Tab-separated table of C-alpha atoms in Angstrom:
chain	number	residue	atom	x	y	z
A	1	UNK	CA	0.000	0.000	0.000
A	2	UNK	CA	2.467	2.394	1.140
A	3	UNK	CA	4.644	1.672	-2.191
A	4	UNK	CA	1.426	2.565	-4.035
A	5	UNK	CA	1.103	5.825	-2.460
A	6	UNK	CA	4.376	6.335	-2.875
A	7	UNK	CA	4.496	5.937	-6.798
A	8	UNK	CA	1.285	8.254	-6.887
A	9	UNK	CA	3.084	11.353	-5.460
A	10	UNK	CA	6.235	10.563	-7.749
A	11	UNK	CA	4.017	10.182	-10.603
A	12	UNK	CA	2.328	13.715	-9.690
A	13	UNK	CA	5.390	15.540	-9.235
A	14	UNK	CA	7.392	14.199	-12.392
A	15	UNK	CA	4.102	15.320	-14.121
A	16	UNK	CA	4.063	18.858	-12.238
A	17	UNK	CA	7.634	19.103	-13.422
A	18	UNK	CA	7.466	18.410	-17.102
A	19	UNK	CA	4.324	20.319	-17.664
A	20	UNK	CA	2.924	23.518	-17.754
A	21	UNK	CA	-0.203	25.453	-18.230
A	22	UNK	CA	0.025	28.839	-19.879
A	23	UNK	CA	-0.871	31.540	-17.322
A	24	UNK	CA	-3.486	33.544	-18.993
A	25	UNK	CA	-2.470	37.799	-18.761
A	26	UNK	CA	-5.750	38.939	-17.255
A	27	UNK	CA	-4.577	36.911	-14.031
A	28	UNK	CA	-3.894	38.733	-11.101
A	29	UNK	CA	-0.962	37.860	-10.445
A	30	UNK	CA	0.484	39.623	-13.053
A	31	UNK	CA	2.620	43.055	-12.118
A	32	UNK	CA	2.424	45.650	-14.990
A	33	UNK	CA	3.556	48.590	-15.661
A	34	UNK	CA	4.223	49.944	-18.949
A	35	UNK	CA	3.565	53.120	-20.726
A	36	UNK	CA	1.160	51.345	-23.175
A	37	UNK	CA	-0.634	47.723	-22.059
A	38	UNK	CA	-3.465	46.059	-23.075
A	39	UNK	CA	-4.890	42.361	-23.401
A	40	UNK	CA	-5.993	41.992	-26.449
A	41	UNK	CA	-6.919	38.740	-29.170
A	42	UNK	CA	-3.683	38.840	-32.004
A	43	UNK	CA	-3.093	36.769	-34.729
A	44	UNK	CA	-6.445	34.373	-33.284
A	45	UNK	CA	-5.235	34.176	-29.496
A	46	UNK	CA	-4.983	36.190	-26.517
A	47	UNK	CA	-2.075	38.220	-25.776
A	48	UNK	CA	-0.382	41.155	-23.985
A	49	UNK	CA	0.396	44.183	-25.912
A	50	UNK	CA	3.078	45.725	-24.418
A	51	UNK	CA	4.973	49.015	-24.679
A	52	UNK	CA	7.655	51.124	-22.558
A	53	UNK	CA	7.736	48.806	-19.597
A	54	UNK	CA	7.308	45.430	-18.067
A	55	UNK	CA	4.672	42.697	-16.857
A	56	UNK	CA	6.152	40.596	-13.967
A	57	UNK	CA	4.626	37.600	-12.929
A	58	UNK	CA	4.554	37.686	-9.106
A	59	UNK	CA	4.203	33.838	-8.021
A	60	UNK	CA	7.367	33.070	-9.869
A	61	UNK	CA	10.366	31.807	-7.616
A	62	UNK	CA	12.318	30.927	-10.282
A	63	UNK	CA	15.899	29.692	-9.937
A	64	UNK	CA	16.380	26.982	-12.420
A	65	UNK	CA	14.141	25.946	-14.929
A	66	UNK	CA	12.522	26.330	-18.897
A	67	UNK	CA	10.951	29.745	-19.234
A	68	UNK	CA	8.261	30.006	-22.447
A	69	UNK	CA	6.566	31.910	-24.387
A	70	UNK	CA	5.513	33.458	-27.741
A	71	UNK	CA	6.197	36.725	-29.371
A	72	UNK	CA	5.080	39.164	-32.112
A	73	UNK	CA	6.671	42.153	-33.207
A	74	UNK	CA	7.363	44.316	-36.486
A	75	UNK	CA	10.780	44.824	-38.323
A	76	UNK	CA	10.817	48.272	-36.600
A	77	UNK	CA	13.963	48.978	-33.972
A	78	UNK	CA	13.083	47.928	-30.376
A	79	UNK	CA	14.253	45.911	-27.662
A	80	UNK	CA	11.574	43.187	-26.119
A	81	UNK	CA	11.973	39.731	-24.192
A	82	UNK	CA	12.244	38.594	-20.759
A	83	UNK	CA	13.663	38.845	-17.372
A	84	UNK	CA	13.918	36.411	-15.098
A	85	UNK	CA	15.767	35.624	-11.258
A	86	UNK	CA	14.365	39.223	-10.981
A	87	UNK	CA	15.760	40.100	-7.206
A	88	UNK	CA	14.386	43.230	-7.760
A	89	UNK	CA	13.165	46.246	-10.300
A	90	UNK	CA	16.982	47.497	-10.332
A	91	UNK	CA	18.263	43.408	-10.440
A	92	UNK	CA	17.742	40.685	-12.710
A	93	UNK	CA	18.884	39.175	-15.422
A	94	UNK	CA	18.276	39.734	-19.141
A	95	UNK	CA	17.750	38.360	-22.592
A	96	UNK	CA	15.822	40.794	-25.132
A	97	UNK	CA	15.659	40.852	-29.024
A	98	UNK	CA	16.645	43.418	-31.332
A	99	UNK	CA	14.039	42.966	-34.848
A	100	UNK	CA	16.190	45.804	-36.572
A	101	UNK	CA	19.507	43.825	-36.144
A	102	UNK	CA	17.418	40.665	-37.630
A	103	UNK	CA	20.378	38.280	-38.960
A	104	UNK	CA	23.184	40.056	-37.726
A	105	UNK	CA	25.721	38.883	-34.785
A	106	UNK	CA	23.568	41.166	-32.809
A	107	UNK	CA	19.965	40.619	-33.380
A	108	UNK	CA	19.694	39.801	-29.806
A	109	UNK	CA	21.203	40.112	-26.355
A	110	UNK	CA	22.157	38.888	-22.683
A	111	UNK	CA	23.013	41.051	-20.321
A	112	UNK	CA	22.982	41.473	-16.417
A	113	UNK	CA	21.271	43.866	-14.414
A	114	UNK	CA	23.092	45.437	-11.732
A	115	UNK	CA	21.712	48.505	-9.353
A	116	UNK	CA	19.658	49.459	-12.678
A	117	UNK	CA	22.496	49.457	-14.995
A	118	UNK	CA	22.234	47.451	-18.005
A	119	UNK	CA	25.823	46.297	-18.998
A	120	UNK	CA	25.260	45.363	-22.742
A	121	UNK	CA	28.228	47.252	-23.806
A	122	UNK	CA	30.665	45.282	-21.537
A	123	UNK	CA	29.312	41.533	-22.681
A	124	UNK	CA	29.409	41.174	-26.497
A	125	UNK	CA	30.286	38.690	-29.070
A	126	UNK	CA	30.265	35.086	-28.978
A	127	UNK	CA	28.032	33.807	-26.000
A	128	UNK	CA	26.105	37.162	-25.439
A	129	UNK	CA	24.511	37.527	-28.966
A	130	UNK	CA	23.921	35.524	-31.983
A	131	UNK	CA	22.680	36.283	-35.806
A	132	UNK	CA	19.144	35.235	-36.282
A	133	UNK	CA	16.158	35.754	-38.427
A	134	UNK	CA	13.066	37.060	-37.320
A	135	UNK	CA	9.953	36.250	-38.610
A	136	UNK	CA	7.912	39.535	-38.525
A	137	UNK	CA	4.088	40.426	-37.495
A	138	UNK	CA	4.180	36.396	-36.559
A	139	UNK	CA	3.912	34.009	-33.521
A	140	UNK	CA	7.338	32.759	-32.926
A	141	UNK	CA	8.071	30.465	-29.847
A	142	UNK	CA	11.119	31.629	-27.676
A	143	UNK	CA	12.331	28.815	-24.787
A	144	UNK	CA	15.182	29.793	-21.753
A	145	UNK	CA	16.686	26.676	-20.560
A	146	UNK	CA	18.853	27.760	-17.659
A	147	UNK	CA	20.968	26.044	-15.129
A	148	UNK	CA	23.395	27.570	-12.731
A	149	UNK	CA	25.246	29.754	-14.658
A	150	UNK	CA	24.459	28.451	-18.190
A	151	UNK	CA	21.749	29.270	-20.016
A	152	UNK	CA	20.150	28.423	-23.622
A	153	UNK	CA	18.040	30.451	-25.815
A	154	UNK	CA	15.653	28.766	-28.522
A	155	UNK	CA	13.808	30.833	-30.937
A	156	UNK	CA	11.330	29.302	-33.872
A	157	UNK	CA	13.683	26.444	-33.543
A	158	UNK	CA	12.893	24.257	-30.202
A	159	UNK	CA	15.607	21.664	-30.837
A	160	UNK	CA	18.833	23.803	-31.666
A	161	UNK	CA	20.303	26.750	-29.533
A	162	UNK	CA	20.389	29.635	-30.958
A	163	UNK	CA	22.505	31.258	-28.043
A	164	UNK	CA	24.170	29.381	-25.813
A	165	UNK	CA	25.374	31.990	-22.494
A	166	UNK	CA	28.289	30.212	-20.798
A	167	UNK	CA	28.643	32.750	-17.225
A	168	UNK	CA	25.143	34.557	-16.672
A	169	UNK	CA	27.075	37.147	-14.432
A	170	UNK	CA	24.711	37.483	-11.396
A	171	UNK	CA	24.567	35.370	-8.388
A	172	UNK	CA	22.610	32.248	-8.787
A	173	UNK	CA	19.353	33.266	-6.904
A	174	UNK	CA	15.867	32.442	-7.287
A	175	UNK	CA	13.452	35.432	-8.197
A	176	UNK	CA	10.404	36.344	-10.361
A	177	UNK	CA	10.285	36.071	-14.210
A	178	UNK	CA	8.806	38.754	-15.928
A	179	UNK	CA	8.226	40.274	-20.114
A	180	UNK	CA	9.617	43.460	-21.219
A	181	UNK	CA	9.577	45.588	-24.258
A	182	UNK	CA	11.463	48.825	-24.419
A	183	UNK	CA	9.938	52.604	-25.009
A	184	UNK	CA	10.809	52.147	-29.259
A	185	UNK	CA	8.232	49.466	-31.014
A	186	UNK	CA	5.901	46.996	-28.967
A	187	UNK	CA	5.725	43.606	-28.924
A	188	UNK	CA	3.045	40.881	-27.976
A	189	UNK	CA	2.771	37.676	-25.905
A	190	UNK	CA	1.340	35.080	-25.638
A	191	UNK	CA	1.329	31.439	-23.995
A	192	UNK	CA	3.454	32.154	-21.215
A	193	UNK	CA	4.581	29.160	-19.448
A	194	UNK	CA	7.280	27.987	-16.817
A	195	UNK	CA	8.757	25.109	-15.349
A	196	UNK	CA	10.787	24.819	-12.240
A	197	UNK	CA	13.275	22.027	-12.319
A	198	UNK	CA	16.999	21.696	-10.730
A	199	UNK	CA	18.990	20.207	-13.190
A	200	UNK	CA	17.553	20.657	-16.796
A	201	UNK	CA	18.720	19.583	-20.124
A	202	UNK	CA	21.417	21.579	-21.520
A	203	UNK	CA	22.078	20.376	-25.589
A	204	UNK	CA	24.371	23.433	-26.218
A	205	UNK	CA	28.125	23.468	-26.655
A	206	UNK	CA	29.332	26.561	-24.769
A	207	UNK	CA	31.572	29.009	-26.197
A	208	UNK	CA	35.368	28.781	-25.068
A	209	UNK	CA	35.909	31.668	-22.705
A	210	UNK	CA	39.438	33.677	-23.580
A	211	UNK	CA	40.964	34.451	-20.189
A	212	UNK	CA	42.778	37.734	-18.833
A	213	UNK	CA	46.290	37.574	-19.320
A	214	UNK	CA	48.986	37.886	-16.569
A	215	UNK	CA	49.549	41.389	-17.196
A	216	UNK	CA	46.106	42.289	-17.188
A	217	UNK	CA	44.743	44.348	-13.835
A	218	UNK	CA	42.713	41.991	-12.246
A	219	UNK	CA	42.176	43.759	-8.979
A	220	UNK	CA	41.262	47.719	-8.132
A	221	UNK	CA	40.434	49.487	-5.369
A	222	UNK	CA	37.274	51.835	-6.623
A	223	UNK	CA	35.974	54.873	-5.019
A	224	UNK	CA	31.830	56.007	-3.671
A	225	UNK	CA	30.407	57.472	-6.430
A	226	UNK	CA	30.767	61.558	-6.969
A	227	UNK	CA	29.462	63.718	-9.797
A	228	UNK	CA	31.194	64.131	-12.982
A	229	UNK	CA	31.869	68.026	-12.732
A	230	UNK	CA	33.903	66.806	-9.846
A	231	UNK	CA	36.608	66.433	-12.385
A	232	UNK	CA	36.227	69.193	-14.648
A	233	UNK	CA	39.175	71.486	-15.428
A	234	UNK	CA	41.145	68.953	-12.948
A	235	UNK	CA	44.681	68.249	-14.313
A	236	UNK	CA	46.472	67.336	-11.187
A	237	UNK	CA	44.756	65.372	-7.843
A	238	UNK	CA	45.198	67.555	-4.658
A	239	UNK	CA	45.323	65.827	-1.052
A	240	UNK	CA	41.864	67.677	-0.608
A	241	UNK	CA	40.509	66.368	-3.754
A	242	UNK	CA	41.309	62.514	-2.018
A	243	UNK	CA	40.063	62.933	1.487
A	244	UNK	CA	36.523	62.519	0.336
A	245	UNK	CA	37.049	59.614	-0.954
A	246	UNK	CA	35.949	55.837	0.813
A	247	UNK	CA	37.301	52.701	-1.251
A	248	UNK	CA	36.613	48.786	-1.483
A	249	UNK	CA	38.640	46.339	-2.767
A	250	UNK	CA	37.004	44.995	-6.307
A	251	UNK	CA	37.832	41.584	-8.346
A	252	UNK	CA	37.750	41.827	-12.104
A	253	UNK	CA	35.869	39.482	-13.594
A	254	UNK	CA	37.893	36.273	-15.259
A	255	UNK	CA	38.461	38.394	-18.299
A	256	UNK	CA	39.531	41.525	-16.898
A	257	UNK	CA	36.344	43.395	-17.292
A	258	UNK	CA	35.363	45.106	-13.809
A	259	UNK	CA	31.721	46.219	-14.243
A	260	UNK	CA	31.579	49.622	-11.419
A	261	UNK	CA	27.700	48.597	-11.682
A	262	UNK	CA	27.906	45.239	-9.519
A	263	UNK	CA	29.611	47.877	-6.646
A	264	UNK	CA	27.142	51.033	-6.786
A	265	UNK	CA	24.500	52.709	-9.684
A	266	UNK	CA	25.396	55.769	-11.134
A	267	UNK	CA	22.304	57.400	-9.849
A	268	UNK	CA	21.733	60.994	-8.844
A	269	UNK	CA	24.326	62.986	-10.534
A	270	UNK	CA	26.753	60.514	-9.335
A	271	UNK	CA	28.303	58.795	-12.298
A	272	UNK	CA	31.744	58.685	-11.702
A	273	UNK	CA	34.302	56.300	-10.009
A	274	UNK	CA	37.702	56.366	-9.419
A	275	UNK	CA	39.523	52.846	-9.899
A	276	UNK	CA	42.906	52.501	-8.753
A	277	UNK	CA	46.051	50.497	-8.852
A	278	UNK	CA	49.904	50.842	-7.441
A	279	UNK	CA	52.480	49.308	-9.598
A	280	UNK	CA	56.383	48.667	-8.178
A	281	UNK	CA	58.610	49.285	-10.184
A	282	UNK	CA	62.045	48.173	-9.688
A	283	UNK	CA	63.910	51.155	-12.390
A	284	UNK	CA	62.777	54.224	-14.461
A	285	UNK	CA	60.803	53.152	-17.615
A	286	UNK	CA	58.146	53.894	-20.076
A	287	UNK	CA	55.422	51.246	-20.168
A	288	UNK	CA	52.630	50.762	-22.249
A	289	UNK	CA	49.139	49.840	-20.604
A	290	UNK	CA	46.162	49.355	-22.898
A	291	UNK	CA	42.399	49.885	-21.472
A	292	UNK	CA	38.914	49.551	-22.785
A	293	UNK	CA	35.938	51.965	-20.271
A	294	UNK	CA	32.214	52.573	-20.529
A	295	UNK	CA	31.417	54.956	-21.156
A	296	UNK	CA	34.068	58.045	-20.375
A	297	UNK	CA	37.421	58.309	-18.723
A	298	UNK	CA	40.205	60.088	-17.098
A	299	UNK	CA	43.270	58.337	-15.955
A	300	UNK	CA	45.506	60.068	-13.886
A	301	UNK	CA	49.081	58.650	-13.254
A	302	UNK	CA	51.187	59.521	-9.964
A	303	UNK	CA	48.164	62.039	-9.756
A	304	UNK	CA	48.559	63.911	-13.093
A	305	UNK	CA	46.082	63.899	-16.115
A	306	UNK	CA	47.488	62.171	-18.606
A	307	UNK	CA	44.171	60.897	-20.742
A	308	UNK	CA	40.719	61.784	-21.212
A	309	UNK	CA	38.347	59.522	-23.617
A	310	UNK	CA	35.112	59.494	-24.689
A	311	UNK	CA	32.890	55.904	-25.679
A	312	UNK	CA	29.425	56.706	-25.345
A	313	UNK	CA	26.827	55.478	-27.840
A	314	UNK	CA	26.830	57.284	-31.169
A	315	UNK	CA	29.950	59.317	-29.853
A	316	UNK	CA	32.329	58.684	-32.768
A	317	UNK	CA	29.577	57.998	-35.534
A	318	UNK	CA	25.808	56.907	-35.878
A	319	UNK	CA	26.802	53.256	-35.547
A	320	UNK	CA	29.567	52.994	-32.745
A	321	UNK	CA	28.108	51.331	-30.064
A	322	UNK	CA	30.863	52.192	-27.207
A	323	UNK	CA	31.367	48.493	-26.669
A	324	UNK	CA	34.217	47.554	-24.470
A	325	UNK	CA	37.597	46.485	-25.457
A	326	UNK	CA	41.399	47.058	-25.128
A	327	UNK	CA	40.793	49.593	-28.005
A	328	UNK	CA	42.980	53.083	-25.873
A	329	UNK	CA	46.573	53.091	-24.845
A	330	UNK	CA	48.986	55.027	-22.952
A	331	UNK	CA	53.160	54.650	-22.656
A	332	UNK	CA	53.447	55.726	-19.004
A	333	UNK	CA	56.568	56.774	-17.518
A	334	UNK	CA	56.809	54.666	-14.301
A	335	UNK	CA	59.459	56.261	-11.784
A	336	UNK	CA	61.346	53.782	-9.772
A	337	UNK	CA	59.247	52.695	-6.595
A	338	UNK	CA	55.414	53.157	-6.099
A	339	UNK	CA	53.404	54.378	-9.019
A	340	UNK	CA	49.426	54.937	-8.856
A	341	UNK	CA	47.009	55.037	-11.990
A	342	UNK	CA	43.845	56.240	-11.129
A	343	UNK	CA	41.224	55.963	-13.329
A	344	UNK	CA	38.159	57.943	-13.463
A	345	UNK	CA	35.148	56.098	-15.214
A	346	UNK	CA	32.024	57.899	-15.875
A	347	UNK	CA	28.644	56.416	-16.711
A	348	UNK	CA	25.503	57.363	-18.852
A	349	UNK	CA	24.074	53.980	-19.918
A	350	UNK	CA	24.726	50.712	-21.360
A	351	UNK	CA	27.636	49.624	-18.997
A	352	UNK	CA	29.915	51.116	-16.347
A	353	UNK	CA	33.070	49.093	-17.136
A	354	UNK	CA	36.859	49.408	-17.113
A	355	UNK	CA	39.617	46.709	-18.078
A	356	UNK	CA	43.368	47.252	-18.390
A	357	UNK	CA	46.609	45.346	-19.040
A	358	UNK	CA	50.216	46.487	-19.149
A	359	UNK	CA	52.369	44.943	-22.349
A	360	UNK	CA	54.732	43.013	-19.935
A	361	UNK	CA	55.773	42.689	-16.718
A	362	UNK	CA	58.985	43.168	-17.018
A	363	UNK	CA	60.575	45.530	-13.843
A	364	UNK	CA	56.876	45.835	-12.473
A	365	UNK	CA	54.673	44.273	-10.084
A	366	UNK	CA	51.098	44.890	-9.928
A	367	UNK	CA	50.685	45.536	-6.343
């Protein structure tokens, strides 16, 4: 009798596992707010029309799992998908669609969320994006299969990966799931489902992940966050201009990149960090250090200016997207003994990043 029972309750949970319902949008227990919503019948079903905003779904306490659901949209430029381990409105992590990039390495994107900062411009290429055709003004079914810190994107095609995200960069945390489409063109959904489950299915071969090198910077002590202006007209750092200053110890992550946004948000006015390092040096030399930053910098050596860059969005031409790389460089003339490089990174959107490596390490030690 009692193995009877027993194989009942397995039998319903192995069935509440591999199964969902869709959860219909006029539910309760959605969250919305958007500057243009509406449930409304599309292409012969309900769906959610959605516009400048986002519909979480509250009962989620999703950790691990297969998040689905359809989606509609023109050719026009936008940004829609989902959210999900959503710690917060400022916290989550990200996977959205670009329909004017359609077939290009960028037609869609994972990023992180931290403190409200979307860091798309520090995690590009292979693993965060990946050329696809859209169908337009058509339903096309969109699956997340994630697990720890791996997760898979299907889109049209249910068997085959389209993206396959090796290091989703936020702490592995259960949260709500939610639908988003930007303030450009809408998007609609429909058949919204989710499954909960600890260890799914990963088909996907993940992208091999190109470490830092040993001379890059790998460690900085960063600064509270201060205004911009702060700087202006600033060529040479005072013992006044330093007091104010509090620092923490930061890690980079395994490819150098140190993303300010995990630390702080650059909220209020108060877009600006300094990152610092101290480099020995055993003899007078000239050194070169190249550095990538989101989106402006200053860098400062023994506390003189020595550099100041600009990589917004749109800053250089109409299609520069300010992405991150080791794309600046200085030759800095190291005296013998202690030497400090302070770098000033300033944020508008899109990422608050920094990364830097020296060409050698030859008379130097990273302290």
């Amino acid at each position: 009798m009692w193995l009877c029972i027993f194989t009942v309750i397995l039998s319903l949970a192995c069935i509440t596992n591999s199964s969902a319902q869709s959860i219909p949008f006029s539910s309760d227990k959605w969250d919305i707010s958007a500057r243009e919503t509406r449930v409304e019948n599309y292409f012969g079903r309900e769906s959610l029309y959605l516009k400048g905003g986002q519909a979480i779904f509250k009962d989620a306490d999703f950790k691990n799992g297969v998040i689905e659901f359809d989606i509609a949209f023109s050719g026009e430029r936008g940004f829609m998908g989902v959210i999900f381990r959503v710690q917060d409105s400022r916290n989550f992590e990200d996977f959205y669609m670009r329909p004017h990039q359609s077939g290009k390495p960028d037609a869609n994107q994972y990023t992180p969320v931290f403190n409200g900062d979307s860091g798309w411009q520090l995690y590009h290429g292979e693993g965060y994006g990946a050329a696809i055709k859209y169908e337009f003004n058509n339903w096309m079914p969109v699956k997340l299969v994630v697990s720890g810190k791996r997760a898979e994107i299907y889109i049209m095609d249910m068997e085959s990966p389209v993206l396959v995200t090796h290091d989703l960069k936020r702490e592995i945390a259960a949260g709500k799931i939610g639908l988003k489409a930007g303030n450009l063109a809408p998007a609609h959904f429909s058949n919204f489902r989710f499954r909960n489950i600890d260890n799914p299915e990963l088909k996907g071969v993940p992208p091999k992940v190109e470490k830092a090198s040993e001379t890059t910077i790998l460690s900085w002590q960063v600064s509270n966050n201060f205004p911009e202006a702060f700087l202006d007209q600033k060529h040479k750092l005072s013992k006044q201009d330093k007091e104010s200053l509090s620092w923490q110890k930061f890690a980079c992550e395994e490819t150098g990149v140190a993303n300010l946004a995990r630390l702080q948000s650059p909220r209020d006015g108060k877009n600006t960090v300094f990152a610092k390092v101290v480099i020995r040096s055993d003899h007078e030399q000239i050194k070169k250090i190249q550095f990538g930053f989101s989106d402006r910098i200053r860098v400062f050596f023994n506390d003189r200016l020595l550099y100041s860059g600009n990589n917004n969005y749109a800053s250089r031409d109409f299609r520069f997207l300010g992405t991150i790389g080791f794309f600046d460089e200085l030759y800095l003339p190291f005296k013998k003994g202690e030497n400090e490089i302070w770098m000033a990174v300033s944020e508008d959107f899109g990422g608050w990043g920094l990364l830097a490596k020296l060409e050698n390490l030859d008379g130097v030690k990273i302290q």
